[in-house]
Short mmCIF file of C-alpha atoms in Angstrom, two decimals:
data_model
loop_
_atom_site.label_atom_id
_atom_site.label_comp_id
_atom_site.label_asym_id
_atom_site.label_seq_id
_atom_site.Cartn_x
_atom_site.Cartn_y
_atom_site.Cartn_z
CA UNK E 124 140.62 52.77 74.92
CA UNK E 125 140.81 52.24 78.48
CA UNK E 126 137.81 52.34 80.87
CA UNK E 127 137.27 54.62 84.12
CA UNK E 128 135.57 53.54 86.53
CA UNK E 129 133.83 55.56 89.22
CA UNK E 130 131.82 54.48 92.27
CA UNK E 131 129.27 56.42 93.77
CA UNK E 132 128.39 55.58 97.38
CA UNK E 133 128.15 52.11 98.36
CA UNK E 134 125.46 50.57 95.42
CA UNK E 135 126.80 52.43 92.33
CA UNK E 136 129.48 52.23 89.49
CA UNK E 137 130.06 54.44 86.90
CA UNK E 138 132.33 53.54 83.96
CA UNK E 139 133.06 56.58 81.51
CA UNK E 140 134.48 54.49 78.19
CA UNK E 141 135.37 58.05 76.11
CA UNK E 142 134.63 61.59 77.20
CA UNK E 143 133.01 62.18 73.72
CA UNK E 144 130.67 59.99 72.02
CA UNK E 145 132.15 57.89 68.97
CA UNK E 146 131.06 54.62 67.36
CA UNK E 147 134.01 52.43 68.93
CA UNK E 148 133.45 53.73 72.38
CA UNK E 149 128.88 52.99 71.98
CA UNK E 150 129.95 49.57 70.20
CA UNK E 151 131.98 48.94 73.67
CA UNK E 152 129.68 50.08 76.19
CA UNK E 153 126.86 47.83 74.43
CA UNK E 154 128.69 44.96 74.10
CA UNK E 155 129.77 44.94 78.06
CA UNK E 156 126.20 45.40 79.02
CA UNK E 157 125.04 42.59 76.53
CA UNK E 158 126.85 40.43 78.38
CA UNK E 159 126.47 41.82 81.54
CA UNK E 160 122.67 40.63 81.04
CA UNK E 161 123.31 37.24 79.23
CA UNK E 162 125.83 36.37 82.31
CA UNK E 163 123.15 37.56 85.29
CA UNK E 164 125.81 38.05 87.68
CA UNK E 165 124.61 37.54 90.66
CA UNK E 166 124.23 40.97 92.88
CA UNK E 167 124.15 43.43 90.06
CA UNK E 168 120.73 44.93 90.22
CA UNK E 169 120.62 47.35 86.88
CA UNK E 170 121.93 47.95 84.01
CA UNK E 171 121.93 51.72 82.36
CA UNK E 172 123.90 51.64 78.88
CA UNK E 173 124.70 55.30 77.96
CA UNK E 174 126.25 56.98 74.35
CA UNK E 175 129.54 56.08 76.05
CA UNK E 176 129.44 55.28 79.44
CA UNK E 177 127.42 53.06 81.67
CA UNK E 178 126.19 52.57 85.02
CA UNK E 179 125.85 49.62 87.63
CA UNK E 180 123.92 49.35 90.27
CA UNK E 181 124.64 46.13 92.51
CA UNK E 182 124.43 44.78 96.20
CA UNK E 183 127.57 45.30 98.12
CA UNK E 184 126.53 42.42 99.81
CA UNK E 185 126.14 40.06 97.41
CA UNK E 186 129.34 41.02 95.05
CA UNK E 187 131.69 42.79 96.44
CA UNK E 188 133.33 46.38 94.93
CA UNK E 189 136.75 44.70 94.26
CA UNK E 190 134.85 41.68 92.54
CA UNK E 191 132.91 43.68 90.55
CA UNK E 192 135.80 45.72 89.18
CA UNK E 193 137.85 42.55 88.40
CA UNK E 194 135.22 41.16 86.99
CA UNK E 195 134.86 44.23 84.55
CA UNK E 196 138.31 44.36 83.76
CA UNK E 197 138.39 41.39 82.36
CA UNK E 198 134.99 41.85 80.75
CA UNK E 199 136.23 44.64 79.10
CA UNK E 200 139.52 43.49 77.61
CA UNK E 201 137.59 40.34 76.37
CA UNK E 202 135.45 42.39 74.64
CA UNK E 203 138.01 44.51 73.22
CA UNK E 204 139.58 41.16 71.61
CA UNK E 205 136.09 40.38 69.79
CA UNK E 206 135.31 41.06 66.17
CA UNK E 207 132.94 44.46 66.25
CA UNK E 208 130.20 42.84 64.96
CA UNK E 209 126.18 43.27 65.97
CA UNK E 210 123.42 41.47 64.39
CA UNK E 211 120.83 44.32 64.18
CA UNK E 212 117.76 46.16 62.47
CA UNK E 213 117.89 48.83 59.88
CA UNK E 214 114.79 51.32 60.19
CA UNK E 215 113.43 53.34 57.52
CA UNK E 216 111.61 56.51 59.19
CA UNK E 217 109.61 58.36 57.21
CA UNK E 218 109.72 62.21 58.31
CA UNK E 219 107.62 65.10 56.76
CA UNK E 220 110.13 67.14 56.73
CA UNK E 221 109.75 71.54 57.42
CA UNK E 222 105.85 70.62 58.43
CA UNK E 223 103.30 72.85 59.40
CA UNK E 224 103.42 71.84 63.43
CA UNK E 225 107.85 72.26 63.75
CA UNK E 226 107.33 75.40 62.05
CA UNK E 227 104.36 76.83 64.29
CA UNK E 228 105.76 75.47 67.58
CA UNK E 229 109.07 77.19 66.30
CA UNK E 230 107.67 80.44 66.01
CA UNK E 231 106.17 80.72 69.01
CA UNK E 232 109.29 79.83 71.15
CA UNK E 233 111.72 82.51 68.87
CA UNK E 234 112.63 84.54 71.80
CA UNK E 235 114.79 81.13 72.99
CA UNK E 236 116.34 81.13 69.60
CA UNK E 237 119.66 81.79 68.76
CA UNK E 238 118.06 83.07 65.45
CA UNK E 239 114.80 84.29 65.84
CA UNK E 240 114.40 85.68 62.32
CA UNK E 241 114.81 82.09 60.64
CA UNK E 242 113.04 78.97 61.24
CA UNK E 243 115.05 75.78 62.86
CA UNK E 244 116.18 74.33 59.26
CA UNK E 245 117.07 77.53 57.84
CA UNK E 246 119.23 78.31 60.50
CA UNK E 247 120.64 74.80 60.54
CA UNK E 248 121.36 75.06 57.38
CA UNK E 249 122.90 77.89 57.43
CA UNK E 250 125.62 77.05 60.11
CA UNK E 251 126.26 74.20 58.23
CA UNK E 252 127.27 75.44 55.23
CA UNK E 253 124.25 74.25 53.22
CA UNK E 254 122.97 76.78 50.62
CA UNK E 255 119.56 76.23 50.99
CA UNK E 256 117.10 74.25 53.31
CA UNK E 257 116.50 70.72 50.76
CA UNK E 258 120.37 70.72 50.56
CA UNK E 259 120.32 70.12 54.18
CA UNK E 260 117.26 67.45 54.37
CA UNK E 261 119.51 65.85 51.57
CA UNK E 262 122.13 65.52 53.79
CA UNK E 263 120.12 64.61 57.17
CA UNK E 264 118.14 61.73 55.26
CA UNK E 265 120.97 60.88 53.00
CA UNK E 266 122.93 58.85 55.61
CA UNK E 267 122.34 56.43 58.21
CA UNK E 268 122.14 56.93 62.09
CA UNK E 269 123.19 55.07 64.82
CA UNK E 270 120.73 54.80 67.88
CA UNK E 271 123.53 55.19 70.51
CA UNK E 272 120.69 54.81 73.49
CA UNK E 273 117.16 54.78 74.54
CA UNK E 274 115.74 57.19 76.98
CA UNK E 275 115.47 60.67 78.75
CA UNK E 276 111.67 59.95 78.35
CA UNK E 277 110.33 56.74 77.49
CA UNK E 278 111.19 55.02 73.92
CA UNK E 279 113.05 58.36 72.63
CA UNK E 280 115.99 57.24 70.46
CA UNK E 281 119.58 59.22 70.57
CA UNK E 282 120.81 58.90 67.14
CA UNK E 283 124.15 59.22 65.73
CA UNK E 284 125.40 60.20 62.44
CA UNK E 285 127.25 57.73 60.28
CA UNK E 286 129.34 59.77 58.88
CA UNK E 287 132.69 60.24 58.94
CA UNK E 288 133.32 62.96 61.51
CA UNK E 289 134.03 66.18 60.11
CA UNK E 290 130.78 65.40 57.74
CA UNK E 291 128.55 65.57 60.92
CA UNK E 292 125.82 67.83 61.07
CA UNK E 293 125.48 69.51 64.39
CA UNK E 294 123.48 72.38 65.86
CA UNK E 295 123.16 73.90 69.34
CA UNK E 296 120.14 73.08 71.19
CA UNK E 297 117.81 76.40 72.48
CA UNK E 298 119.50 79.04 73.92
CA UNK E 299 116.58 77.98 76.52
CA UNK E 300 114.37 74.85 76.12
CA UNK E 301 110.85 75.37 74.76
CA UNK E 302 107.37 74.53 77.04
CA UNK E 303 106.28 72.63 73.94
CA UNK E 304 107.57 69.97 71.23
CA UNK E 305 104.83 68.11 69.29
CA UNK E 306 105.32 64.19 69.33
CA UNK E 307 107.23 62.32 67.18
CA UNK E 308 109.17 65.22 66.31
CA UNK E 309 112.71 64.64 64.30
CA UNK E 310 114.70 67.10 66.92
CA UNK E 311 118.74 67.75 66.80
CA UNK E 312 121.10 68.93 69.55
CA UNK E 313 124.80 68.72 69.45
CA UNK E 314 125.71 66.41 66.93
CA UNK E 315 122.80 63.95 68.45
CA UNK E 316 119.23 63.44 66.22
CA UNK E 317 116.35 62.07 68.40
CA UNK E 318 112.76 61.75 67.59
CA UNK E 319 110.50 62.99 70.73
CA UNK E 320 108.24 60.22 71.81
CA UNK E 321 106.17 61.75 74.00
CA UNK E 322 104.76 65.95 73.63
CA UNK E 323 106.29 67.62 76.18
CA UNK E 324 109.21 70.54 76.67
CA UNK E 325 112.27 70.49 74.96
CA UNK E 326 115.57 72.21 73.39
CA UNK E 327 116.53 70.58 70.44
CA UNK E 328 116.10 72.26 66.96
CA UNK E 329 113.49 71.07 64.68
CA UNK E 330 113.46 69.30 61.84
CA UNK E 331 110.09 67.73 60.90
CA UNK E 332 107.94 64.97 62.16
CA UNK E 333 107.07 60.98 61.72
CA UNK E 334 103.94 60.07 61.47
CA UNK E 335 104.92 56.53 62.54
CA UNK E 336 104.66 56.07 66.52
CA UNK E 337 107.56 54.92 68.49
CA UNK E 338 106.65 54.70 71.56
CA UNK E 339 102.95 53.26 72.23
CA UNK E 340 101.73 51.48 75.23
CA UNK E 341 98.72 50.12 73.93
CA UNK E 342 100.94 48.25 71.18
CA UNK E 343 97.93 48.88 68.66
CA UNK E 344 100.18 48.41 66.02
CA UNK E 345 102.05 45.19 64.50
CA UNK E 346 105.04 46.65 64.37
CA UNK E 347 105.16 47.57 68.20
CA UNK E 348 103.77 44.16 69.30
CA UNK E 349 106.68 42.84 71.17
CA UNK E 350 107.55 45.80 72.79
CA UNK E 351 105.61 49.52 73.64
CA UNK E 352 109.16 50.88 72.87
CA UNK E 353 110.24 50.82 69.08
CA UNK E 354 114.31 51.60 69.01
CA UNK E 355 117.24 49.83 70.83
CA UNK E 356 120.35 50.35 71.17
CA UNK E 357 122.29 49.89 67.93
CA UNK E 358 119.30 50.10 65.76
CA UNK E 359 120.38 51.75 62.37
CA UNK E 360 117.90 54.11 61.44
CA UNK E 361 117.32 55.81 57.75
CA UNK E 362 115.18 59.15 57.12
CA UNK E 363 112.89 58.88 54.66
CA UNK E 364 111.99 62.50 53.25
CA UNK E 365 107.73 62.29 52.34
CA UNK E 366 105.03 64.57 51.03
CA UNK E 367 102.07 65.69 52.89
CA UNK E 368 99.71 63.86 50.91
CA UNK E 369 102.07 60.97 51.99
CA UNK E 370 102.07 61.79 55.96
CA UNK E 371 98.36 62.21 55.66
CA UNK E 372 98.12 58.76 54.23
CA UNK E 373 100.03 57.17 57.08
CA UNK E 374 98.41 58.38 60.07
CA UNK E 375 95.12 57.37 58.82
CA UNK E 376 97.27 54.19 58.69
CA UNK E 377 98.14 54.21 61.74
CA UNK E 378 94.58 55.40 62.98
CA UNK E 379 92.96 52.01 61.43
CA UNK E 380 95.95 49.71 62.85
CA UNK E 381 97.67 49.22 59.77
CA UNK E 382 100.31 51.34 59.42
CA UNK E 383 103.74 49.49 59.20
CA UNK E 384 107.27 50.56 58.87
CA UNK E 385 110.09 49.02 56.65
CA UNK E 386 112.57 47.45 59.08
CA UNK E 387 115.57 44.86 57.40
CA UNK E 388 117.84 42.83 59.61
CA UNK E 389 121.74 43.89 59.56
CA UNK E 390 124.79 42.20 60.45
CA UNK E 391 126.82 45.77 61.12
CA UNK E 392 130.20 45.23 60.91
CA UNK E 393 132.36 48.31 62.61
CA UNK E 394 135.39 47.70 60.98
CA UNK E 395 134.19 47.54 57.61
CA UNK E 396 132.20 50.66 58.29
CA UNK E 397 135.08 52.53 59.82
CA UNK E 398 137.21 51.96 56.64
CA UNK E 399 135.09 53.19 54.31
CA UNK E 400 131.75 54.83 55.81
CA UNK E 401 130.53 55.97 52.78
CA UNK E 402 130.33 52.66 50.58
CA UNK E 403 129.50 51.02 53.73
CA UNK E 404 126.08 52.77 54.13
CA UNK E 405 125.51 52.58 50.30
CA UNK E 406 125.24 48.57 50.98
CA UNK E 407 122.86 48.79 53.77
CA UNK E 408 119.65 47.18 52.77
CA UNK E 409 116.62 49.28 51.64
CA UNK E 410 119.00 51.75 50.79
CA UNK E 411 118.29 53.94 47.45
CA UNK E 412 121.80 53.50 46.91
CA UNK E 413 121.74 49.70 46.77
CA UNK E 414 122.65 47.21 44.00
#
């Protein structure tokens, strides 16, 4: 795939690496920016990493348009003649899935609905060709996703299936976006999971909720210690379907500090993943599927 590149104004490039969002074109856009930071050239100011696209902003002054573009080029096509591999984190989430809050906030926001006689996972369900609502939670917490990039609001994860494409589950967002999502809720939009870090307005169909924080700025737990964000880019993450009694446990876990999440380190290989997606996620660590 071949990069364009777009400036805007005098302090801004924009490089679009595939007009839709696919693991090869992420695993590009994160490895340019990886070494865009480990190389500090000097003049570029920020660095935005995107599902697939970036953005620069840099002094004019200090490195040149032309510069920066050559310099690109060749990052690029160095990058493209790597091995696709990333030495990462797998996740396990756990998410109590069609809970009591989801459902509530759901109901009250049915007028933005495209189907306001069924909840979000019945309707989900439905347009994906599940015959029932657990045949669908099966399917969302029986593969892997991809955290393609951090933001929107601080610490929320995109996530992206691992699947092999026409296997994705995908469902509009709103017809019009709600006043109200509860926090840590396990939304979908598009072919895109996220998990809301914050409470606050949005349009993507829910699934269930975490009790685990992601996003804490007091750090009050181990697991957030190094950083008030939890996910990065390229973080795998697994759904882990639990019971109330199970959520209730946790968030008195997380009330007294000790609440911790299972997280296993990865060397993700793309190739191997793109050849066989399936087996490949099987062998992720933690996995039920695991030998």
């Amino acid at each position: 795939m071949s990069i364009r590149y777009t400036f805007g104004g005098d302090e801004f490039l924009f490089a679009e690496i595939s007009e839709s969002m696919s693991l090869p074109a992420c695993f590009t856009g994160m490895a340019i920016t990886e070494r865009l930071r480990q190389q500090r050239w000097p003049g570029i100011l920020e660095i935005c990493p995107a599902n697939a696209s970036f953005q620069l902003r840099f002094d004019p002054d200090i490195l040149p348009a032309e510069q920066l573009l050559q310099g690109l080029r060749q990052l690029e096509q160095s990058v493209q003649d790597s091995p696709p591999l990333l030495d990462t984190r797998l996740l396990e989430i756990p998410v109590w899935y069609n809970d009591p809050w989801t459902r509530e906030v759901g109901a009250r926001f049915r007028q933005r609905h495209q189907d306001p006689q069924s909840t979000d996972l019945e309707y989900a369900a439905r347009i994906n060709g599940f015959d029932s609502v657990d045949a669908f939670i099966a399917a969302h917490s029986g593969s892997p996703w991809f955290v393609s990039m951090v933001g929107f609001v601080a610490g929320l994860p995109f996530l992206y299936q691992m699947v092999e494409r026409d296997q994705q589950l995908q469902v509009p967002k709103y017809l019009s976006p709600r006043t109200a999502t509860p926090r840590q809720t396990i939304g979908h939009g598009g072919c895109f999971a996220c998990i809301y870090s914050v409470e606050g307005a949005g349009g993507y169909q829910m699934f269930g909720i975490t009790p685990a924080p992601i996003y804490d700025p007091q750090q009050s737990l181990p697991y957030l210690a190094d950083s008030m964000v939890l996910f990065r880019p390229g973080d795998i993450v697994r759904f882990k379907p639990i019971t109330q009694q199970q959520y209730a446990a946790a968030i008195q876990a997380v009330a007294a500090g000790s609440f911790q999440l299972d997280i296993f380190p990865v060397r993700f290989d793309l190739a191997d993943f793109l050849a066989n997606p399936q087996a490949y996620a099987q062998s992720l660590p933690g996995s039920r599927h695991a030998h």
